[in-house]
PDB file of C-alpha atoms in Angstrom:
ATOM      1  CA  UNK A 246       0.000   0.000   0.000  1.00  0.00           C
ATOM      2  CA  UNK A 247       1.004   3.378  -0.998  1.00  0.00           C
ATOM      3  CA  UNK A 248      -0.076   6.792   0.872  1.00  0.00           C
ATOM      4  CA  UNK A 249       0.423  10.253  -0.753  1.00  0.00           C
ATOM      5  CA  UNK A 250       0.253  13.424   0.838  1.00  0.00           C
ATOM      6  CA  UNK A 251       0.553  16.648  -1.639  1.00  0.00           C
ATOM      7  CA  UNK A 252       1.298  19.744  -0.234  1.00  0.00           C
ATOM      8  CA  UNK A 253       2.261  23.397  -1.750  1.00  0.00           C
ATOM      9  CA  UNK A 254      -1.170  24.763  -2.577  1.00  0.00           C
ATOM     10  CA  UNK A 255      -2.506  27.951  -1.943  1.00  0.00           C
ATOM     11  CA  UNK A 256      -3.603  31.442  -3.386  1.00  0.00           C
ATOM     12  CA  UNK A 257      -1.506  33.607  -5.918  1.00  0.00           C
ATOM     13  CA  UNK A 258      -1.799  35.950  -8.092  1.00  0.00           C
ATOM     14  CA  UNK A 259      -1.256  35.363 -11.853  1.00  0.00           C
ATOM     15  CA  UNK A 260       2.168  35.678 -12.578  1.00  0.00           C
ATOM     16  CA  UNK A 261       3.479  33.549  -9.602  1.00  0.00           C
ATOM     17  CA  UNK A 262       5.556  30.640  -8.848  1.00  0.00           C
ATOM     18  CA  UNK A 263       4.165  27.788  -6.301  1.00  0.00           C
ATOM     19  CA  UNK A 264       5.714  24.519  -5.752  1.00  0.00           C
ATOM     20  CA  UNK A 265       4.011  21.459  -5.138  1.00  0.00           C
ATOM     21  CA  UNK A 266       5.098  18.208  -2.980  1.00  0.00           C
ATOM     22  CA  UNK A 267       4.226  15.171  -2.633  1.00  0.00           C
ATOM     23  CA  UNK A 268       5.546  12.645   0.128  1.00  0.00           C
ATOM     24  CA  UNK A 269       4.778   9.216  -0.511  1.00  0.00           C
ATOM     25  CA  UNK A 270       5.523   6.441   1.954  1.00  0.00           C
ATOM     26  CA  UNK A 271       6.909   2.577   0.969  1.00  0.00           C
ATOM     27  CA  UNK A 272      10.395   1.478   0.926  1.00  0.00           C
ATOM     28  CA  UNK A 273      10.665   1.133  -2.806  1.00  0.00           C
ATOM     29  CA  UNK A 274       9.754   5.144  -4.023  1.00  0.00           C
ATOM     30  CA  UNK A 275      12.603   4.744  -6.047  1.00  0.00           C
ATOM     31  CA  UNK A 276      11.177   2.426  -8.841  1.00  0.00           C
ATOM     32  CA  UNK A 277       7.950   4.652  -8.819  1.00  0.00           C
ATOM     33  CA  UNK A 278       6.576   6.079 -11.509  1.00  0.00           C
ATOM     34  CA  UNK A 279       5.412   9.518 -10.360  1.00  0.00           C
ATOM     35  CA  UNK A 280       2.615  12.160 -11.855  1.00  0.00           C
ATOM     36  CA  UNK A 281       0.522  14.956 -11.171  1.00  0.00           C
ATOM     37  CA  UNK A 282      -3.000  15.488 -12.267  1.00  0.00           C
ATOM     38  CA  UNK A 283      -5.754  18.116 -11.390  1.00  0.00           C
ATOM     39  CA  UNK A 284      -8.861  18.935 -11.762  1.00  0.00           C
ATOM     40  CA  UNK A 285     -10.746  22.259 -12.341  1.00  0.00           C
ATOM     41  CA  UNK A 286     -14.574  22.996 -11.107  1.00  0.00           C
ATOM     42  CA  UNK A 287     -16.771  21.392 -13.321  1.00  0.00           C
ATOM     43  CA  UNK A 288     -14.268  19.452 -15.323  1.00  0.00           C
ATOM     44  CA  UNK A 289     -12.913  16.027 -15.817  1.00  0.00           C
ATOM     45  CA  UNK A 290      -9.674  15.736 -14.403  1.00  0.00           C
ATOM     46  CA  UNK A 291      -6.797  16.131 -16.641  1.00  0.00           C
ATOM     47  CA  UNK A 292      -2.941  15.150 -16.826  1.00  0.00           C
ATOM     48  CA  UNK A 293       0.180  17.806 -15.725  1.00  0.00           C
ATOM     49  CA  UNK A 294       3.099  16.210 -16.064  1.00  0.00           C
ATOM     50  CA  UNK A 295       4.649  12.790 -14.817  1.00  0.00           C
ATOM     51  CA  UNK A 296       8.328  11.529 -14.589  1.00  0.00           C
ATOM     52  CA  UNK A 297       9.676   7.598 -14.620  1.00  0.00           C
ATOM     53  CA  UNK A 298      11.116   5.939 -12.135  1.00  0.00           C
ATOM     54  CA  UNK A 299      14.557   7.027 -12.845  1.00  0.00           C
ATOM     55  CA  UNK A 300      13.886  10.355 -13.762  1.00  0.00           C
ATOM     56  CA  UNK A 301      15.005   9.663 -17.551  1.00  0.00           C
ATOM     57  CA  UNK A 302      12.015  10.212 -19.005  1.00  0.00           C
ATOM     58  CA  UNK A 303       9.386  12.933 -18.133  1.00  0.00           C
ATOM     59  CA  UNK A 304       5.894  13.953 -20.066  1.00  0.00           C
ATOM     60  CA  UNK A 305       4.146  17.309 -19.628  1.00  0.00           C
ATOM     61  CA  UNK A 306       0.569  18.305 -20.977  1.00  0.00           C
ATOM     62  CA  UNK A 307       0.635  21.345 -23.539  1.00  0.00           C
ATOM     63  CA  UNK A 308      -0.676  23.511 -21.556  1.00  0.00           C
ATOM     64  CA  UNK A 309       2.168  23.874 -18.807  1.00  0.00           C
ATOM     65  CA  UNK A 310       4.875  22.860 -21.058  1.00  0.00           C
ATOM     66  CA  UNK A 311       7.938  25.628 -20.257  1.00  0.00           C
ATOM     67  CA  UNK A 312       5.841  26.829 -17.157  1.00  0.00           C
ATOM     68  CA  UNK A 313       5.537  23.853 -15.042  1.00  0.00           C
ATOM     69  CA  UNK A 314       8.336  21.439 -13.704  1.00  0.00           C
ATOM     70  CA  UNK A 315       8.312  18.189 -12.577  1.00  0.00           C
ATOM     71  CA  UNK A 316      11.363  16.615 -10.474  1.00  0.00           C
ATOM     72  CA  UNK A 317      11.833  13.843  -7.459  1.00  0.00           C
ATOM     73  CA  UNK A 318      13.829  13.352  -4.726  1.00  0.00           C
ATOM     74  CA  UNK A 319      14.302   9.581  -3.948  1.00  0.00           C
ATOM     75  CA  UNK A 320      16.369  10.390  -0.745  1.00  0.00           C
ATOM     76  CA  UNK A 321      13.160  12.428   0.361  1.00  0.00           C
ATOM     77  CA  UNK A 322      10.772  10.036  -1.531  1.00  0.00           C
ATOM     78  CA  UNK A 323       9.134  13.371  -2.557  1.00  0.00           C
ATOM     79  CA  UNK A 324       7.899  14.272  -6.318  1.00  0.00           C
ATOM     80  CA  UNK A 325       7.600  17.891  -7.193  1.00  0.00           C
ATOM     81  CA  UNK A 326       5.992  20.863  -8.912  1.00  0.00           C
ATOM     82  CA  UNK A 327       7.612  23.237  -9.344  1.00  0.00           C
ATOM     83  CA  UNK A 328       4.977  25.984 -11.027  1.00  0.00           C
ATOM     84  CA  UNK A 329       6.074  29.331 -12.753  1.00  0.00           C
ATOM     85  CA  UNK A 330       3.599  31.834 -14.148  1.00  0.00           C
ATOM     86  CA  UNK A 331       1.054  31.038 -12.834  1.00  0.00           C
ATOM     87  CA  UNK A 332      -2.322  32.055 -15.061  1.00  0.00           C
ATOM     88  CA  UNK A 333      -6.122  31.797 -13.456  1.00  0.00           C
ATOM     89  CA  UNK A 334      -6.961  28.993 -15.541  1.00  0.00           C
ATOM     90  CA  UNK A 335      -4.428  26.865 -13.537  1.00  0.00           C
ATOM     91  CA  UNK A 336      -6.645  27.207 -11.052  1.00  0.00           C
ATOM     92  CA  UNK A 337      -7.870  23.439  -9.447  1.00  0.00           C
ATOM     93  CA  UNK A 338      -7.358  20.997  -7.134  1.00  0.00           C
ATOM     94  CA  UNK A 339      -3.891  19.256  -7.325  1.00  0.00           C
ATOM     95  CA  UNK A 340      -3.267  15.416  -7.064  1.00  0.00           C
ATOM     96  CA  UNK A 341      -0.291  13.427  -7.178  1.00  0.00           C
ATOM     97  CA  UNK A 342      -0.279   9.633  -8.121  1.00  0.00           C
ATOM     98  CA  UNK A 343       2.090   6.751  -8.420  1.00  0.00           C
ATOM     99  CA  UNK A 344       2.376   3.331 -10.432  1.00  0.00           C
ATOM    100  CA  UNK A 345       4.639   0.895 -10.284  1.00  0.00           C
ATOM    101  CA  UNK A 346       4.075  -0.368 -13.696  1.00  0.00           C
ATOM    102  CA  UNK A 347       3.221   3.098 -16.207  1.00  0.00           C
ATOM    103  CA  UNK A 348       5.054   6.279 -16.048  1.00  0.00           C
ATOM    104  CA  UNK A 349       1.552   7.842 -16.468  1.00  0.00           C
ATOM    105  CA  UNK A 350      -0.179   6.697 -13.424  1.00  0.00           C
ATOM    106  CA  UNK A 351      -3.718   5.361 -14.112  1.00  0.00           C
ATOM    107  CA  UNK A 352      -6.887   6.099 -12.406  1.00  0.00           C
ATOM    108  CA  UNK A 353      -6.631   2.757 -10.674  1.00  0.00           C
ATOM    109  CA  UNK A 354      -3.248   3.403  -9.106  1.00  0.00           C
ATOM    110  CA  UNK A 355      -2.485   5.333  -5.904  1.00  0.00           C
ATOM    111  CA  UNK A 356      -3.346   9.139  -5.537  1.00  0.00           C
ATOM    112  CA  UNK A 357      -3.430  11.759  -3.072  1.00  0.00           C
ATOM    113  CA  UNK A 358      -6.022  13.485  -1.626  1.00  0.00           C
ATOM    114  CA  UNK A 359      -5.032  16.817  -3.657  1.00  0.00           C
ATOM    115  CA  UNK A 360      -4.108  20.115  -2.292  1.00  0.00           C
ATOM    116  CA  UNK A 361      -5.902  23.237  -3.769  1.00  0.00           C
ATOM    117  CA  UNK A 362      -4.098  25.530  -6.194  1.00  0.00           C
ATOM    118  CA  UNK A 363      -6.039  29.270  -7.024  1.00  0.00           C
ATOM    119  CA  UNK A 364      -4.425  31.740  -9.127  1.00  0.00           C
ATOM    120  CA  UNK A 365      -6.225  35.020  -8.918  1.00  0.00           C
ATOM    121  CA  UNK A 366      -6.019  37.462 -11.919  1.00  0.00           C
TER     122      UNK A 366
END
């Protein structure tokens, strides 16, 4: 079993940076696939970015490409996201999830609970 716990939300204007952790428990983070997802009011949940096990490969959606970061820190077993100007349609709740077997973690692997990003214009 796998437990997530994001962390980094909050309110900022557009324009701003916020960076986004998640701290996952189990003795193996290492050969986790790790990715973050969110989900705006009234829509379906939608794909940010996610990063293989061994950081060698990483995937970011469109929208956030050169704007959003995604990096890990085995020693920490913490994924980040690291977010850089910020617009209001960023706005959403935030969750990380982790597979073992897909570096684009599935809806039936392990998420968070989310953590609440608002950009205000």
């Amino acid at each position: 079993q796998v437990q997530l716990v994001e962390s980094g939300g909050g309110l900022v204007q557009a324009g701003g940076s916020l960076r986004l952790s998640c701290a996952a428990s189990g003795r193996t983070f290492s050969s986790y696939h790790m990715g973050w997802f969110r989900q705006a009011p009234g829509k379906e949940r939608e794909f940010v970015a996610a990063m293989s096990w061994s950081g060698g490969a990483t995937y970011s959606a469109d929208s956030v490409k050169g704007r959003f970061t995604i990096s890990r820190d085995n020693a920490k077993n913490t994924v980040y996201l690291q977010m850089n100007s910020l617009k209001p349609e960023d706005t959403a709740v935030y969750y990380c999830a982790v597979s073992t077997h897909r570096v684009v973690p599935g809806v039936d692997d392990y998420w968070g609970q989310g953590t609440q990003v608002t950009v205000s214009s």
